[in-house]
mmCIF file of C-alpha atoms in Angstrom:
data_model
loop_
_atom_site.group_PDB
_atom_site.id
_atom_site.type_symbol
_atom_site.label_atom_id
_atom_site.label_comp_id
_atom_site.label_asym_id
_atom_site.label_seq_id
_atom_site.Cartn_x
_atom_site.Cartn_y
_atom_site.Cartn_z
ATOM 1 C CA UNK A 1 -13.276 29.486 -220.197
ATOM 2 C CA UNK A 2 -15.479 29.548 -217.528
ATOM 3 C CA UNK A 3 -14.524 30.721 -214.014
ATOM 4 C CA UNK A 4 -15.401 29.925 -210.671
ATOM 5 C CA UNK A 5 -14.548 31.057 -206.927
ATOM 6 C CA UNK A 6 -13.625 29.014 -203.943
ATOM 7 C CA UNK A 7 -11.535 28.180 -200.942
ATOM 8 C CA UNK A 8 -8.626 25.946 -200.777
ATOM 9 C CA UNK A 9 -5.583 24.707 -198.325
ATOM 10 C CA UNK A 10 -2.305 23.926 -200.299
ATOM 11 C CA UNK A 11 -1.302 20.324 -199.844
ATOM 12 C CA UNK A 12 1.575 19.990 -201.735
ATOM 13 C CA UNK A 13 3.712 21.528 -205.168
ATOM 14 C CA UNK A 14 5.517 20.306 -207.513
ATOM 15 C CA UNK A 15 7.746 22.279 -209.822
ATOM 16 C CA UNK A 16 6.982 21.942 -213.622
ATOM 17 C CA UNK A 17 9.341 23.308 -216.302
ATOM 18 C CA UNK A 18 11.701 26.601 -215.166
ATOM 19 C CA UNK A 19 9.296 29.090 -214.337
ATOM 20 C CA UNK A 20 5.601 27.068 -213.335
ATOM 21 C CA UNK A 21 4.583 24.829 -211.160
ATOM 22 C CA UNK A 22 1.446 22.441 -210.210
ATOM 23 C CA UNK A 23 -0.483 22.861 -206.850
ATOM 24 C CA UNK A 24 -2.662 20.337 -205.083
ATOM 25 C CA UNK A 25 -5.139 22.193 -202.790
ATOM 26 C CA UNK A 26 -8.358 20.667 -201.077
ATOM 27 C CA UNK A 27 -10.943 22.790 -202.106
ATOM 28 C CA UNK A 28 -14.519 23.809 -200.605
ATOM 29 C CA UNK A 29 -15.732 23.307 -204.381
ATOM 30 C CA UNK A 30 -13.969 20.134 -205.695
ATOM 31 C CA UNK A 31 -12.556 18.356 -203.018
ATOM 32 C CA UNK A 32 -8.727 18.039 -203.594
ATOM 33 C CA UNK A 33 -8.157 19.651 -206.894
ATOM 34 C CA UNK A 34 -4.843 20.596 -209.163
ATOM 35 C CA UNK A 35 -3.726 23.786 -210.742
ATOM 36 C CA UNK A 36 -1.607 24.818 -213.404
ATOM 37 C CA UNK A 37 0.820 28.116 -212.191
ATOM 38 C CA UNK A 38 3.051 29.947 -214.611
ATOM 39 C CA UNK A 39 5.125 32.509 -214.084
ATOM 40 C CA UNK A 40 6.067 31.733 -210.338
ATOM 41 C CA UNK A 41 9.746 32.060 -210.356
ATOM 42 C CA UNK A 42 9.684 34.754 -213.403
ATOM 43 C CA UNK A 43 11.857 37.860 -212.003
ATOM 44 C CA UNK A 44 8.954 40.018 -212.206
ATOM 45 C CA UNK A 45 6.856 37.845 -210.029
ATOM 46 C CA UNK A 46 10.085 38.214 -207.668
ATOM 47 C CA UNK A 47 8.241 34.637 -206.087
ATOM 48 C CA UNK A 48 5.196 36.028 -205.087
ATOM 49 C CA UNK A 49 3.017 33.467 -206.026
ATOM 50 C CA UNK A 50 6.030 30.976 -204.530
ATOM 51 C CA UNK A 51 5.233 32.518 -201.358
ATOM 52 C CA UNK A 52 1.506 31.908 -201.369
ATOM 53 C CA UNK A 53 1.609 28.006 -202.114
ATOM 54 C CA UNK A 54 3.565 26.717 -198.834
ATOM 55 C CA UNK A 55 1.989 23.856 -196.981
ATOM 56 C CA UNK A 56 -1.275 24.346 -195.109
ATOM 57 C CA UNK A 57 -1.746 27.722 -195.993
ATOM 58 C CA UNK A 58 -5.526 28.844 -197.123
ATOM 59 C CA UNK A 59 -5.842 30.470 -200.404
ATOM 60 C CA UNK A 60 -9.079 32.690 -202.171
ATOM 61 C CA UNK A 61 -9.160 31.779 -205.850
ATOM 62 C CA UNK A 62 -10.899 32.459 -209.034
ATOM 63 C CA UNK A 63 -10.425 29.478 -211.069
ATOM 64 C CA UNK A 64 -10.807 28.575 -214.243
ATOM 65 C CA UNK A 65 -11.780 25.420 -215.719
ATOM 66 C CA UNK A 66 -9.971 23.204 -218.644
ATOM 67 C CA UNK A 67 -10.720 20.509 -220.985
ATOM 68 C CA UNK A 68 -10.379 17.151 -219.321
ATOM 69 C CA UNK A 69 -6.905 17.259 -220.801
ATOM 70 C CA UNK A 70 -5.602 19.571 -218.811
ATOM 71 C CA UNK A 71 -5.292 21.315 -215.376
ATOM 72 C CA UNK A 72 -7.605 24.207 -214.030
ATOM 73 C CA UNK A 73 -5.994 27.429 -213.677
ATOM 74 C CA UNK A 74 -6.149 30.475 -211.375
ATOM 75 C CA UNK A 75 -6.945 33.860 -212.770
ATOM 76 C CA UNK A 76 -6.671 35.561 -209.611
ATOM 77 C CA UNK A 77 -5.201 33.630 -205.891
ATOM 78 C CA UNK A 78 -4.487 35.458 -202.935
ATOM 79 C CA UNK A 79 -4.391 34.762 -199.176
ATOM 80 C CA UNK A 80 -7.343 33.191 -197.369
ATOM 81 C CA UNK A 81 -6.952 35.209 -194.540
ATOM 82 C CA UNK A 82 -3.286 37.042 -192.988
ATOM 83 C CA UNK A 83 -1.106 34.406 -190.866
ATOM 84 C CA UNK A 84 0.510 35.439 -187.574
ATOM 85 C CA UNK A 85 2.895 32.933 -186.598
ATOM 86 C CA UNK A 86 2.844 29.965 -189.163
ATOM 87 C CA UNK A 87 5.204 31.197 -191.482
ATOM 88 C CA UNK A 88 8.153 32.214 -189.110
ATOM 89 C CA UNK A 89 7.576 29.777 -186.157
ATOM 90 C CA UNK A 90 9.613 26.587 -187.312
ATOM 91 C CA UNK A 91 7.871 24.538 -184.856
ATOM 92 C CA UNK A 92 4.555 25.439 -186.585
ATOM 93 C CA UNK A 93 5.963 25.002 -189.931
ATOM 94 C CA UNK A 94 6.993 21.447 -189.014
ATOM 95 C CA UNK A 95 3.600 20.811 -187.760
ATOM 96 C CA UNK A 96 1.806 22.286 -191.386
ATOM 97 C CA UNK A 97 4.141 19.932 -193.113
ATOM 98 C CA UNK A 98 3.228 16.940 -191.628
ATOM 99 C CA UNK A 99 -0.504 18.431 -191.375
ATOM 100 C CA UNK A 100 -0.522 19.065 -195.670
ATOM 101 C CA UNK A 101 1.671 16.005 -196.459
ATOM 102 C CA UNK A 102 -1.250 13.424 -195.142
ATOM 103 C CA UNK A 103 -3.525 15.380 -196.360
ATOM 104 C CA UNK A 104 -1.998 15.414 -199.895
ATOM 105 C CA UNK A 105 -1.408 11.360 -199.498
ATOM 106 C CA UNK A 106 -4.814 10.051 -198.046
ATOM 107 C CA UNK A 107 -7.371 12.390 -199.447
ATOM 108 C CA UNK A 108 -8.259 11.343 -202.928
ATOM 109 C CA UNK A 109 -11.478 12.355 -203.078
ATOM 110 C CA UNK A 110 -12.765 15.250 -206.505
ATOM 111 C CA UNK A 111 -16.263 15.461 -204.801
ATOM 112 C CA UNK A 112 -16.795 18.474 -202.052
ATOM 113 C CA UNK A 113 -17.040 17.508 -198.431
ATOM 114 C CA UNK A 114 -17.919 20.627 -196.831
ATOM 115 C CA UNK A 115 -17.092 18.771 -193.202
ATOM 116 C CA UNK A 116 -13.663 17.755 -194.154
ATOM 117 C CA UNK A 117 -12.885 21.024 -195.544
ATOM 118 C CA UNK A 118 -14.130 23.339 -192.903
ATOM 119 C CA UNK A 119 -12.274 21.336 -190.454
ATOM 120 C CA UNK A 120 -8.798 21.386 -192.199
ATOM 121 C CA UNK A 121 -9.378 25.457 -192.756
ATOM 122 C CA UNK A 122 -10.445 26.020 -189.082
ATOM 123 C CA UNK A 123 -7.549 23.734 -188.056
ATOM 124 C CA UNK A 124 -4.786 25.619 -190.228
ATOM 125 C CA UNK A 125 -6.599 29.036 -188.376
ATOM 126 C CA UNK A 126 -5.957 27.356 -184.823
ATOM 127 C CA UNK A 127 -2.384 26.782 -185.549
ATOM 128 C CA UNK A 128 -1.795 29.793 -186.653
ATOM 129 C CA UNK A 129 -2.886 31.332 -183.454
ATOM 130 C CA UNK A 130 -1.880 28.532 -181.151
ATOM 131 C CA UNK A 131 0.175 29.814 -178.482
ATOM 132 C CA UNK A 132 1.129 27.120 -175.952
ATOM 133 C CA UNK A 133 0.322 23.283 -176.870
ATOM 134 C CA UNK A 134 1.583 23.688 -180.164
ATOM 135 C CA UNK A 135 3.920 20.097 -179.788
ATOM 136 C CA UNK A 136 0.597 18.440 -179.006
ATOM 137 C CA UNK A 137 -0.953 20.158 -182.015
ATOM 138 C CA UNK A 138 -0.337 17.588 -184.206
ATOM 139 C CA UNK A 139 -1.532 14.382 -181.989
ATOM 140 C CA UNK A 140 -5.210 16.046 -181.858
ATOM 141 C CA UNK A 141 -5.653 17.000 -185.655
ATOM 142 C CA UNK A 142 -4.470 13.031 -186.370
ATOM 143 C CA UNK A 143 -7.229 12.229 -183.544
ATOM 144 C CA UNK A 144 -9.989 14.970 -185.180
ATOM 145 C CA UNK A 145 -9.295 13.663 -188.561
ATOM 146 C CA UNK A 146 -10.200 10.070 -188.417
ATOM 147 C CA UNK A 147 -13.832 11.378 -187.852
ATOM 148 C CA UNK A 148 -13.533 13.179 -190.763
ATOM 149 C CA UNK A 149 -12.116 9.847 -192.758
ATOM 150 C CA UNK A 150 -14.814 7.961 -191.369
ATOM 151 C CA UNK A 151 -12.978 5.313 -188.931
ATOM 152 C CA UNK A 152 -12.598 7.595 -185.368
ATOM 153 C CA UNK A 153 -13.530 5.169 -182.261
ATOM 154 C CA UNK A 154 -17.742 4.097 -182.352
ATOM 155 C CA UNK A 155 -17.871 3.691 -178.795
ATOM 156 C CA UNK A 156 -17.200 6.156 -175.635
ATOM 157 C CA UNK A 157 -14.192 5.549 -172.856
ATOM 158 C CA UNK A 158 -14.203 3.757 -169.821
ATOM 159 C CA UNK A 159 -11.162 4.315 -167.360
ATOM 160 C CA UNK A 160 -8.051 2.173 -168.350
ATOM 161 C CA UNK A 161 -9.834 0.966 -171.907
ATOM 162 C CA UNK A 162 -7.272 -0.712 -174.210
ATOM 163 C CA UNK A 163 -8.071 0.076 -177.770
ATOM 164 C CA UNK A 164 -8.768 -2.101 -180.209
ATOM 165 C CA UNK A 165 -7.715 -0.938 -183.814
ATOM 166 C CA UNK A 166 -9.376 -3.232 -186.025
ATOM 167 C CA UNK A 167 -12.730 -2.783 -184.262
ATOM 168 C CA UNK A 168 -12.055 0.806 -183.615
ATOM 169 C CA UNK A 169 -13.436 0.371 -180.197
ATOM 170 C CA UNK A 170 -12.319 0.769 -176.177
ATOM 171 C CA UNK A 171 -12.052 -2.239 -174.503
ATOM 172 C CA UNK A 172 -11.980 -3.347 -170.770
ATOM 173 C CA UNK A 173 -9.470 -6.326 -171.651
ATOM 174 C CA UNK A 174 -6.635 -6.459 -173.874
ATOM 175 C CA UNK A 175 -6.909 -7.772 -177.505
ATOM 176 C CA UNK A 176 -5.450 -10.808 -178.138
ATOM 177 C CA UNK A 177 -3.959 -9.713 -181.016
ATOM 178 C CA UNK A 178 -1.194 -6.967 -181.502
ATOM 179 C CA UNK A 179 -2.823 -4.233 -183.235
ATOM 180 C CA UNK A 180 -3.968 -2.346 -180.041
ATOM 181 C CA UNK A 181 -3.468 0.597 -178.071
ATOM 182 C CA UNK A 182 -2.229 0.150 -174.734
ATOM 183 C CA UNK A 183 -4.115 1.917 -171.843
ATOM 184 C CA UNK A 184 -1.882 5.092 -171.701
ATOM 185 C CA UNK A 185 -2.132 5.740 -175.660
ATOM 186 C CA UNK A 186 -6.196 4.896 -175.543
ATOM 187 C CA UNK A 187 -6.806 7.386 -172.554
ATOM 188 C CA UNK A 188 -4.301 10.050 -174.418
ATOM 189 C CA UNK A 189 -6.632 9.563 -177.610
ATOM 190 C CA UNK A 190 -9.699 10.182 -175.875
ATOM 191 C CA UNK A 191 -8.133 13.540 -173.913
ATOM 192 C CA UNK A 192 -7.345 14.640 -177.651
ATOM 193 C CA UNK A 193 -11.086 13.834 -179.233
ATOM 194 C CA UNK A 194 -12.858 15.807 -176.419
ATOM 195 C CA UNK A 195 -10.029 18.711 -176.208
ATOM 196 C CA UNK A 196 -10.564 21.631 -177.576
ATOM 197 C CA UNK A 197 -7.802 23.090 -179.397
ATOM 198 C CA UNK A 198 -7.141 25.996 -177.346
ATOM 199 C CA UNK A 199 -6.262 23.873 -174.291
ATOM 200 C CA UNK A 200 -3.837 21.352 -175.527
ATOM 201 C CA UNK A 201 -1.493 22.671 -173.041
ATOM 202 C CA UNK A 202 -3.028 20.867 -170.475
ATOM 203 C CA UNK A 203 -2.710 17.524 -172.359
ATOM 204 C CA UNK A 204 0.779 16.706 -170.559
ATOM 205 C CA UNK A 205 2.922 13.882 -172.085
ATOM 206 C CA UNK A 206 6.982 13.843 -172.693
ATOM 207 C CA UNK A 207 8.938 13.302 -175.498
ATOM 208 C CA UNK A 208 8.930 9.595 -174.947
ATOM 209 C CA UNK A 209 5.172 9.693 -174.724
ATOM 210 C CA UNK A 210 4.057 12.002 -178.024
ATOM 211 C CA UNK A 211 6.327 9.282 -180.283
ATOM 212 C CA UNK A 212 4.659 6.638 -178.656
ATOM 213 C CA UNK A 213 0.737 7.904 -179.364
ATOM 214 C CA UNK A 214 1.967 8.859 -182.658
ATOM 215 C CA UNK A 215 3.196 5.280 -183.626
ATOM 216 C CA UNK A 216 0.250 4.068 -182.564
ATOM 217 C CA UNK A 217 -2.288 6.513 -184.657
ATOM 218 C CA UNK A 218 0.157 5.953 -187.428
ATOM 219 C CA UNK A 219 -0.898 2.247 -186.985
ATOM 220 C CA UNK A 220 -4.740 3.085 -186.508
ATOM 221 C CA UNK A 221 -4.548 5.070 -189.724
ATOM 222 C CA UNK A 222 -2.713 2.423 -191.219
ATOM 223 C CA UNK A 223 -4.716 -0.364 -190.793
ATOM 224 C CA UNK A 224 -7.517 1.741 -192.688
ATOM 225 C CA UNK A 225 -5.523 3.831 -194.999
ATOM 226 C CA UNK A 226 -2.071 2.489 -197.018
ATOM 227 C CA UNK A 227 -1.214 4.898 -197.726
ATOM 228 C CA UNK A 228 -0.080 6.779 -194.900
ATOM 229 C CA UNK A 229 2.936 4.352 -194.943
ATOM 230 C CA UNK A 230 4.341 7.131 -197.516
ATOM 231 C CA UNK A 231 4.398 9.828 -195.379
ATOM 232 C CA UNK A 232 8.276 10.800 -194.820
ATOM 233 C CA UNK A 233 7.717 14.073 -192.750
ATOM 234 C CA UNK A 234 7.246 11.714 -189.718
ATOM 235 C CA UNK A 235 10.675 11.521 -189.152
ATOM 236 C CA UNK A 236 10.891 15.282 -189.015
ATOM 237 C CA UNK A 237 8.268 15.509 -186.179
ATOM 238 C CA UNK A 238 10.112 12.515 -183.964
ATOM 239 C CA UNK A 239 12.897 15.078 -184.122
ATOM 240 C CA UNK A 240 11.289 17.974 -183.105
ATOM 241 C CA UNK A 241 8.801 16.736 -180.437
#
């Protein structure tokens, strides 16, 4: 079989007979791409390769490739780089969840898009080394990633814009239809495009505020994208920030 090497973030797993499972990554070589992994609750693998596969977290892989029938495989994985904090900070983990989960429901896509991918890797990095800002963390990759999915706002902001979700533009004057963001929500979105990661501390909003924004880019996304409907680790983050 012929191999190949590349880069991936694990989106999602799902276990497959007693001792294998199948991971969705999205790859810097295929797009998002599945694998076939055997042996991964085996005693003598004591869940090693379990531990690698957990959401958002960047694997190194030689792969190698199947008949159309069936699933690449990996003949060697390992970690895409060490991780500090994401694997023991709960409020991190929550975020990576959420983070992998649309990832895993709105990217489709078998071709390589060296963009996409370089921002989800560099975002999983940030994370990882966030240290305050980390509740606002997930509010500015939703905001980053629309430019990546091709429907982030086409215009620039004007103080107290409205913003209009179907045209995807600030507006001085509200819609007259519902599917808006209110002037609060539109300036927060714009603080979050131009912000860069490191300083989403200074982004202040409450409790009250974060569920708000996120209802309304889970609206924004869903007027473009279905699919982000099936997302259930929103509930998780409402509880948590």
């Amino acid at each position: 079989m012929k191999s190949y090497k590349g880069r991936g973030i694990v989106l999602h797993t799902l276990k497959y007979g007693d001792s294998a499972m199948i991971a969705y990554l999205l790859t810097d070589i295929g797009g998002r791409r599945s694998y076939m992994i055997q042996g991964v609750r085996s005693r003598l693998g004591r869940g090693s390769k379990l531990a690698l596969f957990q959401p958002m977290f960047p694997v190194e892989f030689e792969g190698l490739e199947s008949s159309k029938l069936q699933m690449d495989r990996f003949k060697e994985v390992k970690a895409g780089f060490v991780l500090q904090s994401l694997p023991f900070d709960v409020r991190k983990s929550t975020v990576a969840l959420f983070m992998a989960e649309v990832l895993y429901r709105l990217v489709r896509e078998s071709e390589p898009d060296e963009a996409l991918f370089d921002f989800v890797w560099s975002s999983a990095e940030a994370l990882d080394t966030l240290g305050d800002g980390v509740a606002n963390f997930h509010l500015w990759f939703l905001a980053r990633l629309s430019r990546y999915l091709g429907f982030h706002p086409g215009n620039e902001y004007t103080p107290d814009a409205w913003f209009d979700i179907r045209e995807g533009l600030f507006v001085s004057r509200q819609p007259f239809h519902t599917e808006i963001m209110d002037r609060t929500c539109a300036r927060t979105l714009h603080c979050l495009m131009e912000c860069d990661v490191r300083h989403l501390a200074n982004i202040e909003m409450n409790r009250t505020q974060r569920v708000a924004f996120l209802n309304a880019m889970l609206a924004y996304f869903g007027y473009h994208l279905d699919a982000i409907d099936a997302v259930q680790s929103v509930r998780i983050l409402r509880e948590v920030f």
